[in-house]
mmCIF file of C-alpha atoms in Angstrom:
data_model
loop_
_atom_site.group_PDB
_atom_site.id
_atom_site.type_symbol
_atom_site.label_atom_id
_atom_site.label_comp_id
_atom_site.label_asym_id
_atom_site.label_seq_id
_atom_site.Cartn_x
_atom_site.Cartn_y
_atom_site.Cartn_z
ATOM 1 C CA MET A 1 -42.711 122.414 -28.994
ATOM 2 C CA ASP A 2 -40.180 122.923 -26.219
ATOM 3 C CA SER A 3 -38.864 126.434 -26.191
ATOM 4 C CA LYS A 4 -35.101 126.741 -26.396
ATOM 5 C CA SER A 5 -33.593 127.173 -22.977
ATOM 6 C CA GLU A 6 -31.910 130.508 -22.542
ATOM 7 C CA PRO A 7 -28.282 130.518 -21.387
ATOM 8 C CA SER A 8 -28.093 130.700 -17.622
ATOM 9 C CA SER A 9 -26.887 134.002 -16.360
ATOM 10 C CA PRO A 10 -23.879 134.088 -13.926
ATOM 11 C CA SER A 11 -24.731 133.996 -10.277
ATOM 12 C CA LEU A 12 -24.934 137.353 -8.344
ATOM 13 C CA PRO A 13 -21.602 136.926 -6.535
ATOM 14 C CA ILE A 14 -19.836 136.087 -9.781
ATOM 15 C CA ALA A 15 -21.467 139.024 -11.560
ATOM 16 C CA VAL A 16 -20.406 141.375 -8.753
ATOM 17 C CA LEU A 17 -16.868 140.073 -8.858
ATOM 18 C CA ARG A 18 -16.683 140.705 -12.550
ATOM 19 C CA ARG A 19 -17.906 144.210 -12.185
ATOM 20 C CA VAL A 20 -15.551 144.816 -9.479
ATOM 21 C CA GLY A 21 -12.600 143.400 -11.504
ATOM 22 C CA THR A 22 -13.619 145.540 -14.530
ATOM 23 C CA LEU A 23 -13.836 148.637 -12.442
ATOM 24 C CA ASP A 24 -10.473 147.770 -10.743
ATOM 25 C CA ALA A 25 -8.812 147.331 -14.154
ATOM 26 C CA ALA A 26 -10.184 150.569 -15.406
ATOM 27 C CA ILE A 27 -9.001 152.585 -12.492
ATOM 28 C CA SER A 28 -5.594 150.944 -12.555
ATOM 29 C CA LEU A 29 -5.141 151.776 -16.209
ATOM 30 C CA HIS A 30 -6.190 155.301 -15.624
ATOM 31 C CA LEU A 31 -3.652 155.802 -12.821
ATOM 32 C CA TYR A 32 -0.924 154.065 -14.905
ATOM 33 C CA THR A 33 -1.711 156.146 -17.991
ATOM 34 C CA PHE A 34 -1.735 159.456 -16.001
ATOM 35 C CA PHE A 35 1.297 158.989 -13.807
ATOM 36 C CA HIS A 36 3.556 156.888 -16.085
ATOM 37 C CA PRO A 37 4.755 159.870 -18.189
ATOM 38 C CA ILE A 38 5.274 162.083 -15.091
ATOM 39 C CA LEU A 39 7.140 159.876 -12.652
ATOM 40 C CA PRO A 40 10.586 158.878 -13.628
ATOM 41 C CA TYR A 41 11.016 155.229 -14.322
ATOM 42 C CA PRO A 42 14.268 154.885 -12.279
ATOM 43 C CA LEU A 43 12.406 156.071 -9.234
ATOM 44 C CA LEU A 44 9.680 153.486 -9.639
ATOM 45 C CA LYS A 45 12.251 150.773 -10.439
ATOM 46 C CA SER A 46 14.260 151.667 -7.374
ATOM 47 C CA LEU A 47 11.069 151.219 -5.216
ATOM 48 C CA GLU A 48 10.478 147.851 -6.887
ATOM 49 C CA LEU A 49 13.957 146.735 -6.036
ATOM 50 C CA SER A 50 13.681 147.947 -2.454
ATOM 51 C CA GLY A 51 10.878 145.481 -1.846
ATOM 52 C CA ASP A 52 12.088 142.630 -4.088
ATOM 53 C CA GLY A 53 12.297 139.307 -2.286
ATOM 54 C CA ARG A 54 15.285 138.195 -4.411
ATOM 55 C CA ILE A 55 17.262 140.970 -2.624
ATOM 56 C CA PHE A 56 15.531 141.028 0.711
ATOM 57 C CA PHE A 57 16.025 137.305 1.609
ATOM 58 C CA PRO A 58 19.780 137.196 0.781
ATOM 59 C CA ILE A 59 20.473 140.325 2.822
ATOM 60 C CA LEU A 60 18.310 139.119 5.708
ATOM 61 C CA LEU A 61 19.992 135.734 5.828
ATOM 62 C CA SER A 62 23.431 137.227 5.510
ATOM 63 C CA VAL A 63 22.912 139.745 8.387
ATOM 64 C CA LEU A 64 21.241 137.017 10.503
ATOM 65 C CA LEU A 65 24.170 134.625 10.049
ATOM 66 C CA GLY A 66 26.528 137.455 10.758
ATOM 67 C CA THR A 67 24.944 138.068 14.223
ATOM 68 C CA ILE A 68 25.254 134.332 15.309
ATOM 69 C CA PRO A 69 28.623 133.281 16.719
ATOM 70 C CA ILE A 70 30.030 130.010 15.410
ATOM 71 C CA GLU A 71 30.065 128.424 18.879
ATOM 72 C CA SER A 72 26.311 129.276 19.202
ATOM 73 C CA LEU A 73 25.216 127.432 16.113
ATOM 74 C CA SER A 74 23.909 124.465 18.288
ATOM 75 C CA LEU A 75 20.407 124.284 19.639
ATOM 76 C CA THR A 76 20.993 126.688 22.514
ATOM 77 C CA PRO A 77 18.362 129.415 23.011
ATOM 78 C CA ILE A 78 18.959 132.715 21.145
ATOM 79 C CA GLU A 79 19.598 135.646 23.648
ATOM 80 C CA SER A 80 20.807 138.298 21.342
ATOM 81 C CA PRO A 81 18.209 141.080 20.760
ATOM 82 C CA THR A 82 19.395 141.626 17.240
ATOM 83 C CA THR A 83 19.262 137.891 16.355
ATOM 84 C CA LEU A 84 15.827 137.583 17.852
ATOM 85 C CA LEU A 85 14.538 140.401 15.779
ATOM 86 C CA LEU A 86 16.078 139.002 12.596
ATOM 87 C CA VAL A 87 14.761 135.461 13.316
ATOM 88 C CA ASN A 88 11.130 136.778 13.830
ATOM 89 C CA LEU A 89 11.426 138.866 10.675
ATOM 90 C CA LEU A 90 12.584 135.832 8.719
ATOM 91 C CA ILE A 91 9.647 133.762 10.144
ATOM 92 C CA GLY A 92 7.233 136.518 8.883
ATOM 93 C CA ALA A 93 8.930 136.721 5.549
ATOM 94 C CA VAL A 94 8.625 132.968 4.941
ATOM 95 C CA LEU A 95 5.003 133.073 6.062
ATOM 96 C CA ASP A 96 4.353 135.881 3.536
ATOM 97 C CA LEU A 97 6.118 133.905 0.832
ATOM 98 C CA ILE A 98 3.941 130.877 1.484
ATOM 99 C CA LEU A 99 0.725 132.716 1.636
ATOM 100 C CA ILE A 100 1.385 134.924 -1.462
ATOM 101 C CA GLY A 101 2.353 131.790 -3.536
ATOM 102 C CA SER A 102 -0.644 129.832 -2.493
ATOM 103 C CA ILE A 103 -3.125 132.558 -3.107
ATOM 104 C CA LYS A 104 -1.702 133.485 -6.497
ATOM 105 C CA HIS A 105 -1.709 129.805 -7.487
ATOM 106 C CA LEU A 106 -5.387 129.412 -6.388
ATOM 107 C CA LEU A 107 -6.820 132.581 -8.051
ATOM 108 C CA GLN A 108 -4.488 132.999 -10.967
ATOM 109 C CA ARG A 109 -5.474 136.573 -11.862
ATOM 110 C CA PRO A 110 -3.500 137.747 -14.920
ATOM 111 C CA ARG A 111 -1.261 140.732 -14.524
ATOM 112 C CA PRO A 112 -2.150 143.932 -16.512
ATOM 113 C CA VAL A 113 -1.513 143.639 -20.296
ATOM 114 C CA TYR A 114 0.677 146.766 -20.143
ATOM 115 C CA ASN A 115 3.053 145.236 -17.699
ATOM 116 C CA LYS A 116 6.363 145.192 -19.431
ATOM 117 C CA ASN A 117 10.028 144.244 -18.725
ATOM 118 C CA MET A 118 9.346 142.152 -15.686
ATOM 119 C CA PHE A 119 11.614 139.308 -14.599
ATOM 120 C CA LEU A 120 9.636 136.301 -13.348
ATOM 121 C CA SER A 121 11.421 134.298 -10.634
ATOM 122 C CA PHE A 122 8.686 131.648 -10.085
ATOM 123 C CA ALA A 123 5.712 130.354 -11.991
ATOM 124 C CA VAL A 124 3.289 132.095 -9.628
ATOM 125 C CA ASP A 125 4.868 135.397 -10.629
ATOM 126 C CA HIS A 126 2.737 135.250 -13.721
ATOM 127 C CA TRP A 127 -0.273 136.015 -11.531
ATOM 128 C CA SER A 128 -1.216 139.361 -10.078
ATOM 129 C CA PHE A 129 -3.431 138.943 -7.086
ATOM 130 C CA PRO A 130 -2.325 139.729 -4.326
ATOM 131 C CA SER A 131 0.758 141.964 -4.668
ATOM 132 C CA GLY A 132 3.760 140.185 -3.097
ATOM 133 C CA HIS A 133 5.761 143.451 -2.952
ATOM 134 C CA SER A 134 2.826 145.158 -1.140
ATOM 135 C CA SER A 135 2.430 142.404 1.363
ATOM 136 C CA ARG A 136 6.180 142.142 2.062
ATOM 137 C CA VAL A 137 6.847 145.859 2.633
ATOM 138 C CA SER A 138 3.539 146.181 4.718
ATOM 139 C CA PHE A 139 4.670 143.234 6.908
ATOM 140 C CA ILE A 140 8.036 144.800 7.356
ATOM 141 C CA ALA A 141 6.512 148.162 8.367
ATOM 142 C CA CYS A 142 4.004 146.549 10.766
ATOM 143 C CA TYR A 143 6.904 144.367 12.180
ATOM 144 C CA CYS A 144 8.811 147.540 12.835
ATOM 145 C CA PHE A 145 5.685 149.075 14.588
ATOM 146 C CA PHE A 146 5.106 146.019 16.855
ATOM 147 C CA TYR A 147 8.723 145.590 17.740
ATOM 148 C CA SER A 148 9.626 149.326 17.829
ATOM 149 C CA ASN A 149 10.859 149.229 21.447
ATOM 150 C CA GLN A 150 13.221 146.358 20.650
ATOM 151 C CA ILE A 151 14.431 148.012 17.553
ATOM 152 C CA ARG A 152 15.243 151.229 19.349
ATOM 153 C CA GLU A 153 17.270 149.308 21.909
ATOM 154 C CA VAL A 154 19.271 147.502 19.186
ATOM 155 C CA LEU A 155 19.901 150.748 17.299
ATOM 156 C CA LEU A 156 21.052 152.495 20.572
ATOM 157 C CA MET A 157 23.502 149.601 21.202
ATOM 158 C CA SER A 158 24.683 149.557 17.597
ATOM 159 C CA PRO A 159 28.038 151.002 16.566
ATOM 160 C CA LEU A 160 26.251 153.603 14.392
ATOM 161 C CA GLU A 161 26.298 156.052 17.187
ATOM 162 C CA ILE A 162 22.625 156.852 17.120
ATOM 163 C CA GLY A 163 21.622 158.954 20.167
ATOM 164 C CA PRO A 164 18.343 158.864 22.039
ATOM 165 C CA GLY A 165 17.209 162.127 20.322
ATOM 166 C CA SER A 166 18.206 161.080 16.794
ATOM 167 C CA VAL A 167 15.732 161.777 14.106
ATOM 168 C CA ILE A 168 16.172 158.184 12.794
ATOM 169 C CA LEU A 169 15.395 156.701 16.166
ATOM 170 C CA GLU A 170 12.340 158.956 16.659
ATOM 171 C CA TYR A 171 10.807 158.576 13.266
ATOM 172 C CA PHE A 172 12.084 155.076 12.264
ATOM 173 C CA VAL A 173 8.594 153.504 12.233
ATOM 174 C CA VAL A 174 7.071 156.498 10.342
ATOM 175 C CA ILE A 175 9.832 156.277 7.735
ATOM 176 C CA MET A 176 9.147 152.606 7.253
ATOM 177 C CA GLY A 177 5.497 153.189 6.991
ATOM 178 C CA ILE A 178 5.918 155.813 4.351
ATOM 179 C CA TRP A 179 8.335 153.604 2.414
ATOM 180 C CA ALA A 180 5.717 150.799 2.495
ATOM 181 C CA VAL A 181 2.904 153.057 1.241
ATOM 182 C CA ILE A 182 4.998 154.491 -1.540
ATOM 183 C CA THR A 183 6.435 151.257 -2.594
ATOM 184 C CA SER A 184 2.832 149.682 -2.694
ATOM 185 C CA LEU A 185 1.519 152.518 -4.793
ATOM 186 C CA SER A 186 4.432 152.161 -7.169
ATOM 187 C CA ARG A 187 3.206 148.706 -8.146
ATOM 188 C CA VAL A 188 0.201 150.218 -9.890
ATOM 189 C CA LEU A 189 2.051 153.055 -11.262
ATOM 190 C CA LEU A 190 4.638 150.780 -12.774
ATOM 191 C CA GLY A 191 2.030 148.684 -14.414
ATOM 192 C CA ARG A 192 2.820 145.545 -12.360
ATOM 193 C CA HIS A 193 -0.499 145.213 -10.505
ATOM 194 C CA PHE A 194 -4.108 146.296 -10.304
ATOM 195 C CA VAL A 195 -5.271 148.493 -7.390
ATOM 196 C CA LEU A 196 -7.071 145.677 -5.604
ATOM 197 C CA ASP A 197 -3.964 143.579 -5.851
ATOM 198 C CA VAL A 198 -2.074 146.205 -3.810
ATOM 199 C CA VAL A 199 -4.837 146.698 -1.307
ATOM 200 C CA ALA A 200 -5.159 142.931 -0.745
ATOM 201 C CA GLY A 201 -1.326 142.808 -0.307
ATOM 202 C CA ILE A 202 -1.365 145.580 2.175
ATOM 203 C CA CYS A 203 -4.036 143.925 4.205
ATOM 204 C CA LEU A 204 -2.263 140.611 4.097
ATOM 205 C CA GLY A 205 1.006 142.146 5.251
ATOM 206 C CA VAL A 206 -0.741 143.779 8.219
ATOM 207 C CA VAL A 207 -2.273 140.415 9.186
ATOM 208 C CA GLU A 208 1.126 138.711 8.869
ATOM 209 C CA GLY A 209 2.621 141.406 11.186
ATOM 210 C CA LEU A 210 -0.062 140.631 13.860
ATOM 211 C CA ILE A 211 0.347 136.882 13.477
ATOM 212 C CA VAL A 212 4.151 137.112 14.027
ATOM 213 C CA SER A 213 3.983 139.525 16.840
ATOM 214 C CA ARG A 214 1.264 137.510 18.684
ATOM 215 C CA VAL A 215 1.637 133.913 17.559
ATOM 216 C CA LEU A 216 4.342 132.779 15.240
ATOM 217 C CA ASN A 217 7.549 134.054 16.805
ATOM 218 C CA TYR A 218 10.730 132.605 18.318
ATOM 219 C CA GLY A 219 9.532 133.091 21.876
ATOM 220 C CA ASN A 220 6.293 131.123 21.379
ATOM 221 C CA PHE A 221 8.116 128.432 19.426
ATOM 222 C CA CYS A 222 10.443 127.837 22.510
ATOM 223 C CA SER A 223 7.408 127.591 24.837
ATOM 224 C CA TRP A 224 5.592 125.169 22.503
ATOM 225 C CA PHE A 225 8.662 123.023 21.837
ATOM 226 C CA PRO A 226 10.856 123.258 24.928
#
């Protein structure tokens, strides 16, 4: 008689991924359970809103349009340093939106079961990996690092009366980096994401910053399509 075939065990990569996912979920739950009663919810919610794309994109577009004179809305090259910074920031933000949406749609990792009171803007927001907030704020922080000299020049020329020795001017990049790290961590502590979602989002944001600063920026577009 033929012996009954035993069910095939999952391949090694799949088994490893499952173990990593289980460990990730356990660590994330532990962090959420430990810090949730300690950290005030309004603080975590404020950090969430500070990196929310539904707020970031309208503000960015409004400021960008405000820096472009009406007579310059033709296809003439952009010369304003402020406008150039905002255009490149918008390019990176759109790139981030495309990459995050595509990866979430492909992998479809569910969010933590304890994630409550979250408004979903798009269908892909149901999925957890990677963290869109983490990628966005990490990209912004990296963007500020790569374009720090241009940002300093713009701030010095702004009507805010920021002097060369100003604390904001000297530590602007550091402040943005701290904000990005704290906001990314808050995604786990708020129960929105697992730890690996946040780590992947941070890595993706750093890569996006490199891509925009080296490849996908307004200056290169003008040289490619004169």
